[in-house]
Amino acid sequence: MERYLTATYALTKAYLIRFFRDKTAMFFTFLFPLLFLFVFGSLNSGGGDVSFNIAMINKSDSSFSEQFATQLRENDVFDVTSDTQDFEVAREAMGRSEIDSIIILPEGFGELNDRQQPSGSVEVYYSEAAPQSGQTIAAVMEGALEGINRELGQPEAPLTVAQKSTATSNLSNFDYVFAGLLGFSILSLGIFGLANQMPAEKKTGSFRRLRASPIRKSQLIFANMIYYLFIGVLSVALMFAVATWMFDFDMRGDWFNLVVFIILGIVTMFGFGLAIGGWAKNENQSAALTNIVAFPMMFLSGVFFPRFLMPEWLQGITAYLPLSPIIDGLRMIMTEAKTLLDLGPELLVIGGWLVLIYAIAIRIFRWE
Amino acid sequence: MHHKQFAFILKSNKQVPEIPPFPGGIFCIQCELMKNIITVKNLTKKYSGKTTVDGVSFSVKEGEVFGILGPNGAGKTTTLEMIEALRPIDGGSVKLDGLDVAKDPNEVKKIIGIQLQSTAFFDKLSLREQLELFDGLYDETTDPNTLLEYVQLTDKSKSYVEQLSGGQKQRFSIAAALVNKPRVLFLDEPTTGLDPQARRNLWDLITNIKKQGITVVLTTHYMDEAELLCDRIAIMDNGKIITIDTPKNLIKALIKRGFTKPQVVEQANLEDVFIDLTGKDLRE
């Protein structure tokens, strides 16, 4: 046993030393995800605070409507950048992406209903080209109205938003983006990293050299796993640092739960990389297979756009992709303060993939 | 092999005595007394229907330098790799120091050292770090410095393998194969592609390793090398061993069969000229 650990440790150490001397590998592991974070983070948060440029058209002359409009102007989340009261003008501005959304307080909005309470429906218009903004604005608006409704003590909400959003309210776009980018980082590290590395080592013969020593397959796998966990956790920690520092990322959940969940995610994705890299005889084989495995996850698991924007039937299917529960789980821990105990369905899907992929990976592993 | 012994190696390496022209003749009497450390019986390897190693049998005596010669594709490397537990054995058996290679590959790997045909090491690791890695893999504590000194690479301990010359790579490869103080050292074409100086240097090293009592099994395409280094030689072709004997006996037997070649008594050949003009000093 001690011999087993000595050899595993020696190999892990060798991998880590090599990694920190490899500038290209460092770039792709640490800086590349950060670049994505800068680009997508800036796109989705408008720097610092989450805020949206809107046009507000108040067609109602009720005093409630007037107050509501004033509050909206003072709200940090919304920047009322267009003073036009003409819907067509506003629509053109939105077409030029000058504004993210048009909010209309329709005629009669805020007038008292038969229970002597202000009622009505806020209309949120958003560009089809940027559904994300619209969904989020609708969600935020709904949240605001809910507050008023609660104050009014109404069992039935008299104030509603016309654009129904399927998104959970009080989530900023950055929360979705960040969870997705974390997922992307975990995916690319586990799959692309190992799937490239192992065939290359088979080609140069360093695998053969290792195999000439009394090392076991499991030692090679554990050494690589520890190595990838180390750089993976480091890379994710960097992303958290940047997210907190540059994009005011607000961690609402428990760090311990998050770290355990991230490790689980890295180990799962490592299994896919191991299966591909361990099986492939050369880089051509692994490149093709990597694309087949990684691309569906990249586009259907919520990396670049949230899965809630997909049609219901597609959401149902993509929920079973191995990366989906990882991204969903990350977001739920970070923004909804969920714990691992709340993530039963996600952990079930991840666990299923974990068992399956390691069973396959160990079976199809080839030394050369 | 303990550190003290390594110290002894180092000393003797610096003053390698002239190697007798036909060591086979001298050692052969001793050979008969030595026990077999490797026994190969009916070893067979098939690749998609084609038999690359075809029922090969031979034994290697403890302490000897055993050469396997043969044209490309004769099955030399495959034979070696089956003995080294690097390739599954399709038929027959290999016993190494009493261990069945097919049943106990990991135990076998603990007592052998392998220098592979393509010198394959991790990049971006210094020679010292590579040897530390191998120390860890074998759970040994052999001092990397001692090994590097033994193969005259002390000043390269911080270099990467990819920065070494061909001869240095081969020497380092041998150093790495000695980490676990092996009973048997396997060398697959150790001098291929080296300049005459580096070849001579490697011959000295191999002779010295033999002196430590380590059995050496090597393959080569150079007949002068085989004649000089090997106590016994097996000649392979088409997956079969054609003959096994000492180099001297093989030559004698050929002459006995009436072989003659034009008698040209040369006092020197071109290689002698080359070495005379450029010296024996190692260049790298």
Coordinates of C-alpha atoms in Angstrom, one line a residue, chain A:
Chain A
M1 CA 0.0 0.0 0.0
E2 CA 2.8 2.4 1.0
R3 CA 4.6 1.5 -2.2
Y4 CA 1.4 2.1 -4.2
L5 CA 1.1 5.6 -2.7
T6 CA 4.8 6.4 -3.1
A7 CA 4.7 5.7 -6.8
T8 CA 1.4 7.5 -7.3
Y9 CA 2.7 10.6 -5.4
A10 CA 6.0 10.6 -7.5
L11 CA 4.0 10.5 -10.7
T12 CA 1.5 13.2 -9.6
K13 CA 4.5 15.4 -8.6
A14 CA 6.1 14.9 -12.0
Y15 CA 2.9 15.8 -13.8
L16 CA 2.5 19.0 -11.7
I17 CA 6.1 20.1 -12.2
R18 CA 5.7 19.6 -16.0
F19 CA 2.4 21.5 -16.0
F20 CA 3.8 24.6 -14.3
R21 CA 6.6 24.7 -16.8
D22 CA 4.3 24.5 -19.8
K23 CA 3.2 28.0 -20.7
T24 CA 0.7 26.9 -23.3
A25 CA -1.0 24.5 -20.9
M26 CA -1.1 27.2 -18.2
F27 CA -2.7 29.6 -20.7
F28 CA -5.4 27.3 -21.7
T29 CA -6.1 26.1 -18.2
F30 CA -6.0 29.4 -16.3
L31 CA -6.3 32.4 -18.6
F32 CA -8.6 31.0 -21.3
P33 CA -11.5 30.5 -18.9
L34 CA -10.8 33.9 -17.5
L35 CA -10.9 35.5 -21.0
F36 CA -14.3 33.9 -21.5
L37 CA -15.4 35.2 -18.1
F38 CA -14.3 38.8 -19.1
V39 CA -16.1 38.6 -22.4
F40 CA -19.3 37.0 -21.3
G41 CA -19.3 38.7 -17.9
S42 CA -19.0 42.1 -19.5
L43 CA -21.6 41.4 -22.1
N44 CA -24.1 40.3 -19.5
S45 CA -23.5 42.6 -16.6
G46 CA -22.9 45.9 -18.2
G47 CA -19.9 46.3 -16.0
G48 CA -20.2 46.3 -12.2
D49 CA -23.9 46.2 -11.4
V50 CA -26.4 44.3 -13.4
S51 CA -28.4 47.0 -15.1
F52 CA -30.6 47.3 -18.2
N53 CA -31.2 50.2 -20.5
I54 CA -35.0 50.6 -20.9
A55 CA -37.5 52.8 -22.5
M56 CA -40.5 53.5 -20.3
I57 CA -43.9 54.5 -21.7
N58 CA -46.5 55.5 -19.2
K59 CA -49.9 55.5 -20.8
S60 CA -51.8 55.6 -17.5
D61 CA -52.6 58.7 -15.7
S62 CA -53.3 57.1 -12.3
S63 CA -51.1 58.4 -9.4
F64 CA -50.0 54.8 -8.6
S65 CA -48.7 54.5 -12.2
E66 CA -46.8 57.8 -11.7
Q67 CA -45.2 56.6 -8.5
F68 CA -44.3 53.3 -10.0
A69 CA -42.6 55.0 -12.9
T70 CA -40.6 57.2 -10.6
Q71 CA -39.5 54.3 -8.6
L72 CA -38.5 52.5 -11.7
R73 CA -36.4 55.5 -12.7
E74 CA -34.6 55.5 -9.4
N75 CA -34.1 51.7 -9.5
D76 CA -30.4 50.7 -9.9
V77 CA -31.3 47.8 -12.1
F78 CA -33.0 49.9 -14.7
D79 CA -31.5 52.8 -16.6
V80 CA -34.3 54.7 -18.3
T81 CA -32.3 56.0 -21.2
S82 CA -35.1 56.9 -23.6
D83 CA -37.7 59.5 -22.8
T84 CA -39.7 58.8 -25.8
Q85 CA -43.4 58.1 -25.3
D86 CA -43.7 56.7 -28.9
F87 CA -43.7 52.9 -29.0
E88 CA -42.4 52.9 -32.6
V89 CA -39.4 55.1 -31.8
A90 CA -38.6 53.0 -28.8
R91 CA -38.9 49.8 -30.8
E92 CA -36.4 51.2 -33.3
A93 CA -34.0 52.1 -30.5
M94 CA -34.3 48.5 -29.3
G95 CA -33.5 47.3 -32.8
R96 CA -30.3 49.2 -32.7
S97 CA -29.6 47.6 -29.3
E98 CA -29.6 51.0 -27.6
I99 CA -32.0 49.7 -25.1
D100 CA -32.6 46.2 -23.8
S101 CA -36.3 46.5 -23.3
I102 CA -39.5 48.6 -23.5
I103 CA -41.7 48.7 -20.4
I104 CA -45.2 49.9 -20.9
L105 CA -47.5 50.9 -18.2
P106 CA -50.8 50.5 -20.1
E107 CA -53.8 52.8 -19.9
G108 CA -55.6 52.2 -16.7
F109 CA -52.6 50.7 -15.0
G110 CA -52.7 51.3 -11.3
E111 CA -56.3 52.3 -11.2
L112 CA -58.2 50.9 -8.3
N113 CA -60.0 47.6 -8.8
D114 CA -63.3 46.7 -7.2
R115 CA -61.4 45.8 -4.0
Q116 CA -60.0 49.3 -3.9
Q117 CA -56.5 48.1 -4.7
P118 CA -54.3 49.3 -7.6
S119 CA -54.2 46.6 -10.3
G120 CA -53.0 46.1 -13.8
S121 CA -50.4 44.4 -15.9
V122 CA -46.9 45.7 -16.8
E123 CA -46.0 45.0 -20.4
V124 CA -42.4 44.0 -21.0
Y125 CA -41.2 44.0 -24.6
Y126 CA -37.9 42.6 -25.5
S127 CA -36.0 41.9 -28.7
E128 CA -36.1 38.4 -30.1
A129 CA -32.4 38.7 -30.7
A130 CA -31.7 39.1 -27.0
P131 CA -34.3 37.0 -25.2
Q132 CA -32.0 36.7 -22.1
S133 CA -32.4 40.4 -21.3
G134 CA -36.1 40.2 -21.7
Q135 CA -36.5 37.2 -19.5
T136 CA -34.4 38.7 -16.8
I137 CA -36.2 42.1 -16.9
A138 CA -39.5 40.4 -16.7
A139 CA -38.3 38.4 -13.8
V140 CA -36.9 41.4 -12.0
M141 CA -40.1 43.3 -12.7
E142 CA -42.2 40.5 -11.4
G143 CA -40.1 40.4 -8.2
A144 CA -40.7 44.1 -7.7
L145 CA -44.5 43.8 -8.2
E146 CA -44.6 40.8 -5.9
G147 CA -43.2 43.0 -3.2
I148 CA -45.9 45.6 -3.7
N149 CA -48.6 42.9 -3.9
R150 CA -47.4 41.5 -0.6
E151 CA -47.6 44.9 1.0
L152 CA -51.1 45.2 -0.3
G153 CA -51.8 42.0 1.5
Q154 CA -53.7 40.5 -1.5
P155 CA -54.3 36.8 -1.8
E156 CA -54.7 37.3 -5.5
A157 CA -52.0 39.5 -7.1
P158 CA -53.6 42.5 -8.6
L159 CA -50.4 43.6 -10.2
T160 CA -48.8 41.4 -12.9
V161 CA -46.3 41.3 -15.6
A162 CA -47.6 40.5 -19.1
Q163 CA -44.5 38.7 -20.2
K164 CA -44.4 35.6 -18.3
S165 CA -41.0 34.3 -17.5
T166 CA -40.0 30.8 -16.8
A167 CA -36.9 32.0 -15.0
T168 CA -36.5 32.0 -11.3
S169 CA -36.8 35.5 -10.2
N170 CA -34.1 37.6 -8.5
L171 CA -31.4 35.9 -10.6
S172 CA -29.1 38.1 -12.5
N173 CA -27.9 37.2 -15.9
F174 CA -24.4 37.0 -14.6
D175 CA -25.4 34.2 -12.3
Y176 CA -26.4 32.1 -15.2
V177 CA -23.3 33.1 -17.2
F178 CA -21.0 32.4 -14.4
A179 CA -22.4 28.9 -13.6
G180 CA -22.2 28.1 -17.3
L181 CA -18.6 29.3 -17.6
L182 CA -17.6 27.3 -14.5
G183 CA -19.1 24.3 -16.2
F184 CA -17.2 25.1 -19.4
S185 CA -14.0 25.3 -17.5
I186 CA -14.6 22.0 -15.7
L187 CA -15.6 20.4 -19.0
S188 CA -12.7 21.6 -21.0
L189 CA -10.1 20.8 -18.3
G190 CA -11.4 17.2 -17.8
I191 CA -12.1 16.3 -21.4
F192 CA -9.8 18.3 -23.6
G193 CA -6.9 18.2 -21.2
L194 CA -6.7 14.4 -20.7
A195 CA -7.9 13.5 -24.2
N196 CA -4.9 15.5 -25.6
Q197 CA -2.4 14.5 -23.1
M198 CA -2.7 10.7 -23.0
P199 CA -2.4 10.0 -26.8
A200 CA 0.5 12.4 -26.9
E201 CA 2.2 10.5 -24.2
K202 CA 1.5 7.3 -26.1
K203 CA 3.1 8.8 -29.1
T204 CA 6.3 10.1 -27.5
G205 CA 6.7 6.8 -25.6
S206 CA 6.7 8.2 -22.1
F207 CA 3.8 5.9 -21.3
R208 CA 5.9 3.0 -22.5
R209 CA 8.7 4.1 -20.2
L210 CA 6.3 4.2 -17.3
R211 CA 5.0 0.9 -18.1
A212 CA 8.5 -0.6 -18.0
S213 CA 8.3 0.1 -14.3
P214 CA 6.0 -1.9 -12.0
I215 CA 3.3 0.8 -12.1
R216 CA -0.3 -0.2 -12.3
K217 CA -3.0 1.3 -14.4
S218 CA -4.9 2.5 -11.3
Q219 CA -1.8 4.4 -10.1
L220 CA -1.5 6.2 -13.5
I221 CA -5.2 7.1 -13.3
F222 CA -5.1 8.3 -9.7
A223 CA -1.9 10.3 -10.3
N224 CA -3.6 12.0 -13.3
M225 CA -6.8 12.5 -11.3
I226 CA -5.1 14.2 -8.4
Y227 CA -3.1 16.3 -10.9
Y228 CA -6.2 17.4 -12.7
L229 CA -8.1 18.1 -9.5
F230 CA -5.3 20.3 -8.3
I231 CA -5.1 22.5 -11.4
G232 CA -8.9 22.3 -11.8
V233 CA -9.6 23.7 -8.3
L234 CA -6.9 26.3 -8.9
S235 CA -8.4 27.4 -12.1
V236 CA -11.9 27.6 -10.7
A237 CA -10.6 29.5 -7.7
L238 CA -9.1 32.1 -10.0
M239 CA -12.5 32.4 -11.8
F240 CA -14.2 33.0 -8.5
A241 CA -11.6 35.6 -7.6
V242 CA -12.2 37.5 -10.9
A243 CA -16.0 37.1 -10.7
T244 CA -16.0 38.6 -7.2
W245 CA -13.5 41.3 -7.9
M246 CA -14.7 42.4 -11.3
F247 CA -18.3 41.4 -11.6
D248 CA -19.5 41.7 -8.0
F249 CA -20.3 38.0 -7.8
D250 CA -22.4 37.4 -4.7
M251 CA -21.9 34.0 -3.2
R252 CA -25.1 33.1 -1.4
G253 CA -24.5 29.4 -0.7
D254 CA -22.1 27.4 1.4
W255 CA -18.5 27.3 0.2
F256 CA -17.9 23.7 1.5
N257 CA -20.9 22.4 -0.4
L258 CA -19.7 24.2 -3.5
V259 CA -16.1 22.8 -3.2
V260 CA -17.3 19.3 -2.8
F261 CA -19.7 19.7 -5.7
I262 CA -17.0 21.2 -7.9
I263 CA -14.6 18.3 -7.1
L264 CA -17.4 15.9 -8.0
G265 CA -17.9 17.7 -11.3
I266 CA -14.2 17.7 -12.2
V267 CA -13.9 13.9 -11.3
T268 CA -16.9 13.2 -13.6
M269 CA -15.6 15.2 -16.5
F270 CA -12.1 13.6 -15.9
G271 CA -13.8 10.2 -16.5
F272 CA -14.8 11.3 -20.0
G273 CA -11.3 12.6 -20.7
L274 CA -9.9 9.3 -19.4
A275 CA -12.2 7.2 -21.5
I276 CA -11.2 9.1 -24.7
G277 CA -7.5 9.6 -24.0
G278 CA -7.1 6.1 -22.6
W279 CA -8.7 4.5 -25.5
A280 CA -7.3 6.7 -28.4
K281 CA -4.1 5.5 -30.0
N282 CA -3.3 8.9 -31.4
E283 CA -4.5 12.5 -31.4
N284 CA -6.6 12.1 -34.5
Q285 CA -8.8 9.5 -32.8
S286 CA -9.1 11.5 -29.6
A287 CA -9.8 14.8 -31.4
A288 CA -12.7 13.4 -33.3
L289 CA -14.1 11.6 -30.2
T290 CA -13.6 14.7 -28.0
N291 CA -15.8 16.8 -30.4
I292 CA -18.5 14.2 -30.5
V293 CA -18.6 14.0 -26.7
A294 CA -17.9 17.7 -25.7
F295 CA -19.9 19.7 -28.3
P296 CA -23.4 18.5 -27.3
M297 CA -22.6 19.3 -23.7
M298 CA -21.1 22.7 -24.6
F299 CA -24.2 23.8 -26.5
L300 CA -27.0 21.9 -24.7
S301 CA -26.0 22.0 -21.1
G302 CA -26.3 25.7 -20.5
V303 CA -22.7 26.8 -21.0
F304 CA -23.3 29.7 -23.3
F305 CA -27.0 30.2 -22.8
P306 CA -29.3 29.0 -20.1
R307 CA -31.2 25.9 -20.6
F308 CA -34.5 27.5 -19.6
L309 CA -34.5 29.3 -22.9
M310 CA -34.9 26.0 -24.7
P311 CA -38.3 24.5 -25.6
E312 CA -39.7 22.4 -22.8
W313 CA -39.1 19.1 -24.6
L314 CA -35.4 19.9 -25.2
Q315 CA -35.0 21.0 -21.6
G316 CA -36.3 17.6 -20.6
I317 CA -33.8 15.7 -22.7
T318 CA -30.8 17.9 -22.1
A319 CA -31.3 17.6 -18.3
Y320 CA -29.7 14.2 -18.6
L321 CA -26.5 15.3 -20.3
P322 CA -23.7 14.9 -17.8
L323 CA -22.8 18.6 -17.7
S324 CA -26.3 19.9 -17.2
P325 CA -26.7 18.8 -13.6
I326 CA -23.2 20.1 -12.8
I327 CA -24.1 23.6 -14.1
D328 CA -27.6 23.6 -12.6
G329 CA -26.1 22.4 -9.3
L330 CA -23.4 25.0 -9.3
R331 CA -26.0 27.8 -9.9
M332 CA -28.3 26.5 -7.3
I333 CA -25.6 26.3 -4.6
M334 CA -24.2 29.7 -5.5
T335 CA -27.4 31.7 -6.0
E336 CA -30.1 29.8 -4.2
A337 CA -28.0 28.7 -1.3
K338 CA -29.0 25.1 -1.9
T339 CA -26.9 22.4 -0.2
L340 CA -25.9 19.0 -1.5
L341 CA -28.9 17.5 0.3
D342 CA -31.2 19.6 -1.9
L343 CA -29.5 18.4 -5.1
G344 CA -30.8 14.9 -5.1
P345 CA -31.9 14.7 -8.7
E346 CA -28.7 16.4 -10.0
L347 CA -26.5 14.2 -7.9
L348 CA -28.4 11.1 -9.2
V349 CA -27.7 12.0 -12.8
I350 CA -24.0 12.9 -12.1
G351 CA -23.6 9.7 -10.1
G352 CA -25.0 7.6 -12.9
W353 CA -22.7 9.1 -15.4
L354 CA -19.8 8.8 -13.0
V355 CA -20.2 5.0 -12.5
L356 CA -20.9 4.4 -16.2
I357 CA -18.0 6.4 -17.6
Y358 CA -15.4 5.0 -15.2
A359 CA -16.6 1.5 -15.9
I360 CA -16.1 2.1 -19.6
A361 CA -12.9 4.1 -19.3
I362 CA -11.1 1.4 -17.2
R363 CA -12.2 -1.3 -19.6
I364 CA -11.1 0.4 -22.8
F365 CA -7.9 1.9 -21.5
R366 CA -4.8 1.0 -23.6
W367 CA -1.2 1.6 -22.8
E368 CA -0.3 2.1 -26.4

